[in-house]
Short mmCIF file of C-alpha atoms in Angstrom, two decimals:
data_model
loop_
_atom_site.label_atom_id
_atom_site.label_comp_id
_atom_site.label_asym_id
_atom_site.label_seq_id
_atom_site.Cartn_x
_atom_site.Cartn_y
_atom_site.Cartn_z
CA UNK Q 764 65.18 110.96 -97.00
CA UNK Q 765 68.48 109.52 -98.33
CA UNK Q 766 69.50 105.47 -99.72
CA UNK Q 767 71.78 105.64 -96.10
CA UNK Q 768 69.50 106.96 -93.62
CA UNK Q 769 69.78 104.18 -91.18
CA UNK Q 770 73.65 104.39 -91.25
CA UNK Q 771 73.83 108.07 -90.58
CA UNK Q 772 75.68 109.02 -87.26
CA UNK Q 773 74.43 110.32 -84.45
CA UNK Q 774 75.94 113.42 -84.74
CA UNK Q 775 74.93 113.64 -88.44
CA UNK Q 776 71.29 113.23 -87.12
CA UNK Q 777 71.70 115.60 -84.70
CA UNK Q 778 72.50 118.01 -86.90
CA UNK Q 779 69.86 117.10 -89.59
CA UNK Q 780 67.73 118.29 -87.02
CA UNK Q 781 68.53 121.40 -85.84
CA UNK Q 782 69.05 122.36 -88.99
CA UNK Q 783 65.51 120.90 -89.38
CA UNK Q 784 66.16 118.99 -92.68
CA UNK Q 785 64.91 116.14 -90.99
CA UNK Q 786 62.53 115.03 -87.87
CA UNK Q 787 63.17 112.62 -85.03
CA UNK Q 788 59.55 111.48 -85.95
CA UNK Q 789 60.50 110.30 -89.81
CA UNK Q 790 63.45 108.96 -88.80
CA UNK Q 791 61.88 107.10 -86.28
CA UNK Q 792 59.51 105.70 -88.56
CA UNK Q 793 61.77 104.78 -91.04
CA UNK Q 794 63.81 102.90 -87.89
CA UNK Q 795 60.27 100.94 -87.15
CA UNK Q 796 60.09 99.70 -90.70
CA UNK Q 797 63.67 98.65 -91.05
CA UNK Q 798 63.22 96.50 -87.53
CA UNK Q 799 59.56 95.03 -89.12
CA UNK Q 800 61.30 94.28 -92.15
CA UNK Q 801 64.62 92.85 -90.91
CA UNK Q 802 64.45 91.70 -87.00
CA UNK Q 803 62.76 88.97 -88.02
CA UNK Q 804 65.30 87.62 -89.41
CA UNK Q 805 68.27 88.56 -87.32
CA UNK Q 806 66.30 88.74 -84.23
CA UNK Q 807 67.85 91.69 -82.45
CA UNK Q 808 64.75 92.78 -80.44
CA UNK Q 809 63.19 91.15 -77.69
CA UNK Q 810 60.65 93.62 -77.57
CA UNK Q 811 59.84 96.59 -80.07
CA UNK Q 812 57.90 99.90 -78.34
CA UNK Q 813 56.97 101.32 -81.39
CA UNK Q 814 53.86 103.33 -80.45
CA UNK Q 815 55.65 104.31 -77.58
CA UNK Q 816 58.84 104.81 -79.61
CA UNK Q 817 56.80 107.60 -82.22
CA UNK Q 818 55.31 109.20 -79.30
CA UNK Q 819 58.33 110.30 -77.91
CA UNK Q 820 59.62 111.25 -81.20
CA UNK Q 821 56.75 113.47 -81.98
CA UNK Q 822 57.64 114.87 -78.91
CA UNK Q 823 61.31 115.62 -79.94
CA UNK Q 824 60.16 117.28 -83.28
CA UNK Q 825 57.79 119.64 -81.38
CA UNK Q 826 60.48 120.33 -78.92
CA UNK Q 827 63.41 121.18 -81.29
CA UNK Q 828 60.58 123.01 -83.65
CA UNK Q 829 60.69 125.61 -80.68
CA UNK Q 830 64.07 125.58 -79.71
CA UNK Q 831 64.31 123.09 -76.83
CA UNK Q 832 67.37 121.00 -77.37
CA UNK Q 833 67.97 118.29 -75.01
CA UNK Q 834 71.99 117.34 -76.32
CA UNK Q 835 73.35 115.14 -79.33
CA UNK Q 836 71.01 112.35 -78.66
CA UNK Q 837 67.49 114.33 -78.82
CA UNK Q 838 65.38 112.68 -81.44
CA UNK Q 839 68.14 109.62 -81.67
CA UNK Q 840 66.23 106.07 -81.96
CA UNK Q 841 68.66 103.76 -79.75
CA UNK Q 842 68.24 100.01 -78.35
CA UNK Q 843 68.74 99.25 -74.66
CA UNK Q 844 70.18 96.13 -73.68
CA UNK Q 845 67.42 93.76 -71.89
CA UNK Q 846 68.88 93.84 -68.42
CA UNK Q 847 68.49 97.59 -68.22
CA UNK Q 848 65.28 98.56 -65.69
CA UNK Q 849 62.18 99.51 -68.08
CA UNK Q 850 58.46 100.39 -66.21
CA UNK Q 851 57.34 100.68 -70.21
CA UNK Q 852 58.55 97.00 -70.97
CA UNK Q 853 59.31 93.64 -69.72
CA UNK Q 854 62.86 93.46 -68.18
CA UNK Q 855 63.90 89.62 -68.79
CA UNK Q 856 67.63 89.38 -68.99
CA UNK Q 857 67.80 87.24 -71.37
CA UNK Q 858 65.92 84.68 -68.93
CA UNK Q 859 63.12 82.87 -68.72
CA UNK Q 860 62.48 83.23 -65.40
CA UNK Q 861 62.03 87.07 -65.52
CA UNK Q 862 60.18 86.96 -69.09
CA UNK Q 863 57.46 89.32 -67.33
CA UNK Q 864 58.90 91.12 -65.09
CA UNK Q 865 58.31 94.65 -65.22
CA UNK Q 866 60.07 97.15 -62.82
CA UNK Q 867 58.63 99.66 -60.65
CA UNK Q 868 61.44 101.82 -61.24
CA UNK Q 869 63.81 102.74 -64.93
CA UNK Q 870 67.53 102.10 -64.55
CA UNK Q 871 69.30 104.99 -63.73
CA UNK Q 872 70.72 105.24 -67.59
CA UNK Q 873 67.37 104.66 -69.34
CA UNK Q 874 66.47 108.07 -67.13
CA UNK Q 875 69.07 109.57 -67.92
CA UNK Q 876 69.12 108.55 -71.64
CA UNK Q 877 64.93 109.86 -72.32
CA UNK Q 878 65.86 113.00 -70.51
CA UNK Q 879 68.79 113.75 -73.41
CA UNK Q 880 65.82 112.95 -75.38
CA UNK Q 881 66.63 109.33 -76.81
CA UNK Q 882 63.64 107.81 -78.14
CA UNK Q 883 63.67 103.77 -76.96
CA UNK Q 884 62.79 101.64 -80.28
CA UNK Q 885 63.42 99.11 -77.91
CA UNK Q 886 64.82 96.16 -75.64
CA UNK Q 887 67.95 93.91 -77.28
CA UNK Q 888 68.29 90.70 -76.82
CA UNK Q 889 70.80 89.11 -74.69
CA UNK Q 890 72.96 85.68 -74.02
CA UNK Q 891 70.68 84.35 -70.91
CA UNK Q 892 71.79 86.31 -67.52
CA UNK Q 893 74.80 88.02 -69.46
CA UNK Q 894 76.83 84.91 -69.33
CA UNK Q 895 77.78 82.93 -72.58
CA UNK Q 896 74.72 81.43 -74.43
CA UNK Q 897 71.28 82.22 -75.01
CA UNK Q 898 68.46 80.28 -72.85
CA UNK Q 899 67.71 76.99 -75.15
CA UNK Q 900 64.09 78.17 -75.78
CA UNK Q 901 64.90 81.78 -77.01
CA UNK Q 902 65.90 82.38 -80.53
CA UNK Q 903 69.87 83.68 -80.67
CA UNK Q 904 70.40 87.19 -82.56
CA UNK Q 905 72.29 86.35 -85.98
CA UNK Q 906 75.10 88.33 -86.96
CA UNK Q 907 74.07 90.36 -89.87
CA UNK Q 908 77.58 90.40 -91.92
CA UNK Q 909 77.03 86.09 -91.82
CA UNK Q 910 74.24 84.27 -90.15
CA UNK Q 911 76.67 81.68 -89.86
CA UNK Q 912 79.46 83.36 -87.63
CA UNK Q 913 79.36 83.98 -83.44
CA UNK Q 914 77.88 87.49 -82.75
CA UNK Q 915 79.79 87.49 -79.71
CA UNK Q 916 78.06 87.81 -76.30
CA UNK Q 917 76.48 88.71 -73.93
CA UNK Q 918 75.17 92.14 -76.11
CA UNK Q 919 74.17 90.14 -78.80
CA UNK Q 920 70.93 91.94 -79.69
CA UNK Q 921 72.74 95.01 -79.13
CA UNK Q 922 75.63 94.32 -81.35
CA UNK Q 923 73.57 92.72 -84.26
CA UNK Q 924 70.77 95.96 -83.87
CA UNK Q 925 73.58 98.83 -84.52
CA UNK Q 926 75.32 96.67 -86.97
CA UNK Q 927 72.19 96.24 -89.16
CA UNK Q 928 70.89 99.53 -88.98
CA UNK Q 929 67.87 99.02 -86.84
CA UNK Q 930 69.02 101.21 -83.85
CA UNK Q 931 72.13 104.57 -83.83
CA UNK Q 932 73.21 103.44 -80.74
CA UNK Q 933 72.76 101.00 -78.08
CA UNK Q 934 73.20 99.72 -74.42
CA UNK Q 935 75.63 97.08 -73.91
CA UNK Q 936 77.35 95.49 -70.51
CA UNK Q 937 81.06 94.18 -70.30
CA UNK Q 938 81.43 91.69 -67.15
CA UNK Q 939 84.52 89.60 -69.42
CA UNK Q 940 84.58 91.40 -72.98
CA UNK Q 941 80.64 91.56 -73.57
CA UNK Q 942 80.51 95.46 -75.00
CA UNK Q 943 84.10 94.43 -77.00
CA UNK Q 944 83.04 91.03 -78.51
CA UNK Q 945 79.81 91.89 -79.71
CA UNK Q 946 81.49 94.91 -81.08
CA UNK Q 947 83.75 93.07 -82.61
CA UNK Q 948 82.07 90.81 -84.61
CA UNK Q 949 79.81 93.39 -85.82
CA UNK Q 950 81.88 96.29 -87.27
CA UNK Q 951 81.41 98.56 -84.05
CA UNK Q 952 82.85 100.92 -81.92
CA UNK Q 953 82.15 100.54 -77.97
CA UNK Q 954 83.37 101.92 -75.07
CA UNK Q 955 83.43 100.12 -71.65
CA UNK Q 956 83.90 102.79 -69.31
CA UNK Q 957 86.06 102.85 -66.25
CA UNK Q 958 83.96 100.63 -63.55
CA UNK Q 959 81.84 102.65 -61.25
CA UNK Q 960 81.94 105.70 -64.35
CA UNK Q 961 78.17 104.66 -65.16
CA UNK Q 962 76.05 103.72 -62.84
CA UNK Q 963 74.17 100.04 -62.63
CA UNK Q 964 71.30 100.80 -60.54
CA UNK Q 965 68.38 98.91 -62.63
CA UNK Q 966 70.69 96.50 -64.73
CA UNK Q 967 70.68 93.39 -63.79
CA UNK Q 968 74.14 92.19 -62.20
CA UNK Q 969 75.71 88.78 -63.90
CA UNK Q 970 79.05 89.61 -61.69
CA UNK Q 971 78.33 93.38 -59.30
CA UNK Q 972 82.42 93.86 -59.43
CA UNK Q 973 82.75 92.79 -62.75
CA UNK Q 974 80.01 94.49 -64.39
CA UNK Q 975 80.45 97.59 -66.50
CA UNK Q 976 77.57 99.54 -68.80
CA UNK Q 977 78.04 101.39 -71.91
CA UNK Q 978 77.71 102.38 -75.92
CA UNK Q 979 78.01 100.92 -78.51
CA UNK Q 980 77.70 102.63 -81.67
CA UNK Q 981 79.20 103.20 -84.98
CA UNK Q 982 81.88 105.55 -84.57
CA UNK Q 983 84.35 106.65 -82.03
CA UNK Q 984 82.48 109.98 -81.58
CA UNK Q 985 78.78 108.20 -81.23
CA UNK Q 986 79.94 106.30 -78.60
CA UNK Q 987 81.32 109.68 -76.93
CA UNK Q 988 78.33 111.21 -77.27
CA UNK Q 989 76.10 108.71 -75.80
CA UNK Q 990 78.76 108.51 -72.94
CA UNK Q 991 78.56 112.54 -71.95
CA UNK Q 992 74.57 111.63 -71.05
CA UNK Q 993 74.75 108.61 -69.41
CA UNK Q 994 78.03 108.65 -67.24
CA UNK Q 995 78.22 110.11 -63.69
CA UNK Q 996 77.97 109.77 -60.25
CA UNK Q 997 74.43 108.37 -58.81
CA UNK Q 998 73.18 109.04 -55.27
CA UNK Q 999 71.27 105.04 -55.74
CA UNK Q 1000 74.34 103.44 -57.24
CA UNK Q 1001 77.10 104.27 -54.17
CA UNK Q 1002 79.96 102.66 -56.50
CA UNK Q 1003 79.64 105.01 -59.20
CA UNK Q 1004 83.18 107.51 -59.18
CA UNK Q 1005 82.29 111.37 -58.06
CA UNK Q 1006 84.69 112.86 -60.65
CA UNK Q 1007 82.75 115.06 -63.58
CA UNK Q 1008 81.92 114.40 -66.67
CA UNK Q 1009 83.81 116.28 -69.26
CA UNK Q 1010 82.26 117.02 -72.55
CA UNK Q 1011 83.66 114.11 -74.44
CA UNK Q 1012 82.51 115.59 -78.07
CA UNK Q 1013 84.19 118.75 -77.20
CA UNK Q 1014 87.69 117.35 -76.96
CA UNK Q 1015 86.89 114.28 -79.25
CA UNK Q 1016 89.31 116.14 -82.49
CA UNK Q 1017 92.47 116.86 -80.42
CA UNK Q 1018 94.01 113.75 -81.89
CA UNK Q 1019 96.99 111.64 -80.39
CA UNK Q 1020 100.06 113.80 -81.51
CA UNK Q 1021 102.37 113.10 -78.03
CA UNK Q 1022 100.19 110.53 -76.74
CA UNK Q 1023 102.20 107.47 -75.56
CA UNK Q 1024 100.98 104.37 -76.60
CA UNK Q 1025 102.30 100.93 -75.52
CA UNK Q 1026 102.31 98.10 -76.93
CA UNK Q 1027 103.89 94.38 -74.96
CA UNK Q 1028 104.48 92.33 -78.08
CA UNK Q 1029 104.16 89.31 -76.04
CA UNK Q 1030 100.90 89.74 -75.18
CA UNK Q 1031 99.39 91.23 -78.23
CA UNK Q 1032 101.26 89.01 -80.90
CA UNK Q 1033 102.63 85.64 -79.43
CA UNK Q 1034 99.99 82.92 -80.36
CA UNK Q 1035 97.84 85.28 -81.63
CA UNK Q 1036 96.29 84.80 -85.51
CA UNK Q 1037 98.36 86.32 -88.00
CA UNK Q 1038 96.19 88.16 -89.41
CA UNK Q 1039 94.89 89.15 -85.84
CA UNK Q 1040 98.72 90.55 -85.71
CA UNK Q 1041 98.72 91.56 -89.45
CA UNK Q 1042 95.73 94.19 -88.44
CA UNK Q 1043 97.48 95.19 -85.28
CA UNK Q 1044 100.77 96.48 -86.15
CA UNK Q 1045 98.47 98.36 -89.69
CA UNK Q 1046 96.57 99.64 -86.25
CA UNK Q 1047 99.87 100.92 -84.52
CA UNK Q 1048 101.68 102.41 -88.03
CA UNK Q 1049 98.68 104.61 -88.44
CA UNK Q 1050 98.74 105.42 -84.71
CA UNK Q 1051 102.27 106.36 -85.41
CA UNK Q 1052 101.41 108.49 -88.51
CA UNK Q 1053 99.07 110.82 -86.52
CA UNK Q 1054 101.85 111.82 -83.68
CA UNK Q 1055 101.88 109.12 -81.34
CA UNK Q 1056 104.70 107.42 -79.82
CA UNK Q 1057 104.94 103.88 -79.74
CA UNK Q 1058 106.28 102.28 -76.73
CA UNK Q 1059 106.80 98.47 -76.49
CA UNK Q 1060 106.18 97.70 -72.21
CA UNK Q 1061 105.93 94.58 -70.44
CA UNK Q 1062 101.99 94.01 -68.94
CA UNK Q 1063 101.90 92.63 -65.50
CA UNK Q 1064 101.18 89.06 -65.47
CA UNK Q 1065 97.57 88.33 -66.62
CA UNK Q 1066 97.93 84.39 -67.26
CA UNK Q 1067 96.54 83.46 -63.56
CA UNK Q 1068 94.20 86.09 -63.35
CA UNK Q 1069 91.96 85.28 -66.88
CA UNK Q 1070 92.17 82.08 -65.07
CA UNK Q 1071 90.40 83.33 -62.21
CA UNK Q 1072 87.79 85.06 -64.43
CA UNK Q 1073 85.31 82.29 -64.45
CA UNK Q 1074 85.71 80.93 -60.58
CA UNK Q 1075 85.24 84.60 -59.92
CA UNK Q 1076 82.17 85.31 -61.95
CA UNK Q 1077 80.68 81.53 -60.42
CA UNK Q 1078 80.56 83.29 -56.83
CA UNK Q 1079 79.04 86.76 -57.90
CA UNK Q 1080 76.45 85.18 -60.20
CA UNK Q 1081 75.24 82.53 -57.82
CA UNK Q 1082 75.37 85.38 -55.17
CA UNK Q 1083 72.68 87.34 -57.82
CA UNK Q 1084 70.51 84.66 -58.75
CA UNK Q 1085 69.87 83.49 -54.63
CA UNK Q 1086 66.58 84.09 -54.60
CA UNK Q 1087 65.58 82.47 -57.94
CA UNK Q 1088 68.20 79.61 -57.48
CA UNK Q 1089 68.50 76.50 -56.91
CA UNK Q 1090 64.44 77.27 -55.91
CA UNK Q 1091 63.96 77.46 -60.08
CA UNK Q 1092 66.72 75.54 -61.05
CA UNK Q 1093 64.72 73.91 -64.10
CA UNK Q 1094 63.56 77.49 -65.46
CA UNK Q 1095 67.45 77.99 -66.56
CA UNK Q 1096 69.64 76.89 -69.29
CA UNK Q 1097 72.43 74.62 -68.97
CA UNK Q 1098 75.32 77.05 -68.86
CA UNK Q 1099 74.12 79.53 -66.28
CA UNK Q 1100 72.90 76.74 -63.80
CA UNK Q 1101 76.73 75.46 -64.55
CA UNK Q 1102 78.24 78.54 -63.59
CA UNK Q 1103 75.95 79.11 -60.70
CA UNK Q 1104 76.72 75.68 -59.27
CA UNK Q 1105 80.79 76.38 -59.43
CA UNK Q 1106 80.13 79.33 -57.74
CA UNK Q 1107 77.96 77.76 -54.59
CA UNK Q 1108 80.97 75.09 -54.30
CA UNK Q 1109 83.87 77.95 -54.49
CA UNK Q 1110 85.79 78.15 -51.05
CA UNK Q 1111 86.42 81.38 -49.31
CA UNK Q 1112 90.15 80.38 -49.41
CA UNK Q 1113 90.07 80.36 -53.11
CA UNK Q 1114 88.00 83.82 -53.55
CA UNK Q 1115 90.58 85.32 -51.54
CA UNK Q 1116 93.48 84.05 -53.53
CA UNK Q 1117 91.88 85.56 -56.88
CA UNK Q 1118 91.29 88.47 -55.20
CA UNK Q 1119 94.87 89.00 -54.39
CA UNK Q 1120 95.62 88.03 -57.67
CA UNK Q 1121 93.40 91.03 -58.99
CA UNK Q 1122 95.06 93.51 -56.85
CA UNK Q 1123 98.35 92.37 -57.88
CA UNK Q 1124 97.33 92.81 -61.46
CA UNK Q 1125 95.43 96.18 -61.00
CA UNK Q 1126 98.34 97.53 -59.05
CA UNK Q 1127 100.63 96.68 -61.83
CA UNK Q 1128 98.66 98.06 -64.58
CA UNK Q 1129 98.29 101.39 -62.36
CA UNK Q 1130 102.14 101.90 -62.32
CA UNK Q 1131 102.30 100.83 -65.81
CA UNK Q 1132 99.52 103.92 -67.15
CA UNK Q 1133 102.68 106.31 -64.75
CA UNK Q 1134 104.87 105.59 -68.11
CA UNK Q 1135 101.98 105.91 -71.11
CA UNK Q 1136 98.86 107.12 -71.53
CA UNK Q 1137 97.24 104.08 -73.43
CA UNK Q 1138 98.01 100.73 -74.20
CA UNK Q 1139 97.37 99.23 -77.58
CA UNK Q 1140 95.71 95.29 -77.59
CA UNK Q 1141 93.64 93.22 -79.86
CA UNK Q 1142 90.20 92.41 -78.80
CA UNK Q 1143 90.18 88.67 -79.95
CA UNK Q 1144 93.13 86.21 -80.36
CA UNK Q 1145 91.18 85.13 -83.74
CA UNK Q 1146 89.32 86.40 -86.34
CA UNK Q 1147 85.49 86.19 -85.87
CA UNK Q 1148 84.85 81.86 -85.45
CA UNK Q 1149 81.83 80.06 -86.88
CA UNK Q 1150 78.83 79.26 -85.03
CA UNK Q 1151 80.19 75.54 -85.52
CA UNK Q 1152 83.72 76.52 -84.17
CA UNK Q 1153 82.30 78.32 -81.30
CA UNK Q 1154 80.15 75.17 -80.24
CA UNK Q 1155 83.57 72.94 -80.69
CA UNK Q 1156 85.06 75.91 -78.57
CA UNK Q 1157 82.34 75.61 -75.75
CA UNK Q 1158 83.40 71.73 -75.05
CA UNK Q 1159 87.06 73.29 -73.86
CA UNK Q 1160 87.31 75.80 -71.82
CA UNK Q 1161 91.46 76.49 -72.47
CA UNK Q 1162 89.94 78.19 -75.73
CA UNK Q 1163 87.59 80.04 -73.93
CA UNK Q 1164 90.25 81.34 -71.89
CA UNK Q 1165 92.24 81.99 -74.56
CA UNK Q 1166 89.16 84.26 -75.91
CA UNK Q 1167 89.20 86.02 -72.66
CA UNK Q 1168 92.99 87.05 -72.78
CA UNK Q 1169 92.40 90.16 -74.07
CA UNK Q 1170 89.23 91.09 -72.20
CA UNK Q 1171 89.09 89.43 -68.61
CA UNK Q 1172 91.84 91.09 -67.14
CA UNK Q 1173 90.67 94.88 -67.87
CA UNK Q 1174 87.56 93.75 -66.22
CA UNK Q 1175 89.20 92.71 -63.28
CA UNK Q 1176 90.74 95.91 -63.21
CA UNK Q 1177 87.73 97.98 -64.10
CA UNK Q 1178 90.36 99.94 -66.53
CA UNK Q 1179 88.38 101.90 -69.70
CA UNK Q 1180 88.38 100.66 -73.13
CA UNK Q 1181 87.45 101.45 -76.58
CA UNK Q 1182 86.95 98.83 -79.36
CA UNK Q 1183 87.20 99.46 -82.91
CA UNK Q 1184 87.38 97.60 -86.26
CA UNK Q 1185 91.05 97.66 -88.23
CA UNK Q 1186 90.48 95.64 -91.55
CA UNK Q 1187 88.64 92.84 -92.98
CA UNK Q 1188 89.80 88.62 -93.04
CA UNK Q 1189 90.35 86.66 -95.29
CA UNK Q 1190 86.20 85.55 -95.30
CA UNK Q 1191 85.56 89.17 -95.45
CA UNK Q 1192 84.26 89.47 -91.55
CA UNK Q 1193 85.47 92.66 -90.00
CA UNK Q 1194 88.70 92.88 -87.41
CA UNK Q 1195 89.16 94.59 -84.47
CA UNK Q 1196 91.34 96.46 -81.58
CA UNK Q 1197 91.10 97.86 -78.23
CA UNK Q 1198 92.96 100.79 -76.72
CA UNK Q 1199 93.07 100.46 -72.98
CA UNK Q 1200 93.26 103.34 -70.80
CA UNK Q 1201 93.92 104.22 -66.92
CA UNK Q 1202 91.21 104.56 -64.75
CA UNK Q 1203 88.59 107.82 -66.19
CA UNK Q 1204 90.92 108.23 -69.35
CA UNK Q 1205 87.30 107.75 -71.58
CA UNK Q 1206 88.08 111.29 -72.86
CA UNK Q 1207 91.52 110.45 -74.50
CA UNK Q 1208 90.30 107.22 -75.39
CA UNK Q 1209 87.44 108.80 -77.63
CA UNK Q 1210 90.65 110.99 -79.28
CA UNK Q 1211 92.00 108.35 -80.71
CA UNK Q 1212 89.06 106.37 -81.85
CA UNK Q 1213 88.14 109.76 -83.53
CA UNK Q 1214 91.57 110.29 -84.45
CA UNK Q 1215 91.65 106.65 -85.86
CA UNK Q 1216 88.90 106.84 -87.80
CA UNK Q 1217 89.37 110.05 -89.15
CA UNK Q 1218 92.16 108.93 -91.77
CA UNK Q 1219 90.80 105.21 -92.32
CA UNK Q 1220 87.26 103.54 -92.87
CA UNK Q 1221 86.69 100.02 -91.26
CA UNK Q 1222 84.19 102.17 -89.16
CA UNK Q 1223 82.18 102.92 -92.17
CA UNK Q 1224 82.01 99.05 -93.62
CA UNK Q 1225 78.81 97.84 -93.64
CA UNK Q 1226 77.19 94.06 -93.56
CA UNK Q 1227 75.46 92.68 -96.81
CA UNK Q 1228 72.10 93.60 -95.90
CA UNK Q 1229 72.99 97.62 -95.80
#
């Protein structure tokens, strides 16, 4: 065992073990004992399976001991998310309502994820529903580089669990920047996938069309790797996308050299933080040092459509929660029953005009991906805010907006992302970007994140507590 063992990759640990220096089953342990000795603290669990957890570990180490091997993430403790199906565990979504719920069926990606042979330490914690806060009556994950700063939302538990070393990987869903935020504010890399790439049968919608499901990890290539197993088309999810899965490790070192990045200086810089910008353009120059070409390009208009984001969101949340709401109206917090209530008064006039407005967009950002192959964005307007600023921020809802710029609208499109960290701030809280990418571009995404990381090491900062 070494001092870093909880902040070893998964492809480290992967091969650790087939080179059998270590077993899923120790490092599984050692994952158990971190969570008993830390979660309390941070709160990233909502439920630990650790018997469970060792079982299928000790499974794993019998398996590789005769030359079974499942992929990268056999033997791999992970987190899922609390809105992903579980018949082992409660599936609450964050809610009160559904505190003991337990499915008949998994989600598609827990199957898919125990097959690669991912051992579950776990379900996250989550803001209540995936919308913005946490139900009153449920302690709130704490970010582990400062109790005292947002750990974004709605992957909270998932976010705060990777970060601290009490997972190698988790589950996290992006319906307006919940995979980026999260990994944002916690030193990670995630990848929202190109909508309909993973499949959400078994995850709990907050907005169906909005919704997107995927890793977040610590490096570029971790998040690839838990991508190859749980991406693909799914006979009980018809909106998943029939194309194949490429091996995304496989291709992960071919770097950018003639990759076309854009960059609209409007949108990424103008009212933006300056050190927000500062990170940016140290994000682009290295960019530029490993081949790429920099393009500066105009985005279609996005203004109306983050606009739109929470009208839209109103109407497929209330359209989710029908059968639990207004009937248990006092079970929820205050912010969900808000939302749901816009949505039951929205007009079909006004769906229809924002979804015009999100096929003017998409179209836009299609022709747009005919000139480059990624476009380069930061995730937040402002370095990480303060639990305090965040509550001023949750009385106005221009700032929340404003949050949203550089999330909402790839949401809308269902275009891929990846989110990485690019420096520290001035109160030593990490910084991040996002490449965006046309629709299945997850594979060139992953090159650059790999690429990225390869020459610089925000990936590899770790909160206090490591």
């Amino acid at each position: 065992m070494t001092a870093d063992l909880h902040y070893k990759s998964i492809t480290e640990l992967s091969d650790l073990y087939r080179r059998k220096q270590l077993k899923p089953s120790e490092v599984t342990q050692a994952s158990l004992d971190r969570i008993a000795k830390l979660d309390p603290r941070f709160h990233g669990y909502a439920v630990v399976l650790a018997e469970r957890a060792m079982q299928q570990a000790k499974r794993s180490d019998d398996e590789i001991a005769r030359g079974i091997w499942r992929g990268p993430l056999h033997g791999v403790p992970i987190g899922l998310k609390d809105l992903c199906y579980t018949t082992f565990a409660p599936t609450a979504g964050g809610t009160k309502i559904h505190a003991t719920f337990v499915p008949s069926f998994n989600a598609t990606i827990v199957d898919r994820l125990e097959r690669g042979g991912a051992v579950s330490l776990g379900k996250l914690k989550m803001t209540e529903g995936a919308y913005t806060s946490h139900h009153p009556d449920d302690a709130a994950p704490l970010n582990p580089w400062n109790v005292d700063y947002w750990v974004g939302s709605s992957s909270s538990g998932s976010g705060v669990a990777t970060s601290a070393g009490l997972c190698y990987g988790s589950i996290g869903s992006d319906t307006g920047g919940s995979i980026r935020f999260p990994s944002a504010t916690c030193g990670l890399t995630g990848i929202k996938p190109t909508w309909g790439r993973v499949s959400r049968y078994g995850v709990f919608p907050l907005a169906d069309s909005l919704d997107h499901v995927g890793p977040m990890c610590r490096s570029a290539a971790d998040a690839a790797a838990m991508l190859g197993v749980i991406a693909g088309a799914d006979p009980n999810d018809p909106t998943t996308l029939q194309a194949p899965v490429p091996n995304y490790l496989a291709q992960i070192d071919d770097g950018v050299r003639g990759l076309r990045i854009g960059i609209d200086r409007s949108y990424a810089e103008h009212g933006i933080d300056p050190q927000v910008v500062a990170g940016l353009r140290e994000a682009e120059r290295t960019l530029a040092d490993l081949g790429a070409e920099i393009r500066e390009v105009r985005l279609p208009a996005y203004e109306k459509l983050v606009g739109h984001w929470i009208p839209m969101c109103s109407v497929e949340t209330a359209e989710a929660h029908l059968a639990t709401y207004p009937s248990r109206k006092s079970e929820y917090g205050p912010d969900l029953a808000q939302l749901i209530e816009q949505g039951h008064a929205m007009t079909g006039v006004e769906i229809a005009a924002i979804h015009h407005e999100r096929l003017r967009f998409s179209g836009g950002l299609a022709a747009l991906f005919e000139d480059i192959d990624l476009l380069l964005a930061p995730t937040m307007p402002v370095p990480i805010p303060t639990l305090t600023r965040m509550g001023e921020y949750g009385a106005d809802p221009n700032v929340l907006l404003n949050i949203l710029r550089f999330t909402a609208p790839f949401d809308f499109s269902g275009s891929p992302t990846i989110t990485m960290p690019m420096g520290m701030a001035s109160d030593a809280m990490p910084l991040s970007f996002q490449l965006v990418g046309p629709h299945l571009s997850e594979h060139v995404l992953a090159r650059a994140g790999q690429a990225y990381q390869s020459i610089t090491d925000w990936h590899t900062k770790r909160p206090p507590i490591a």
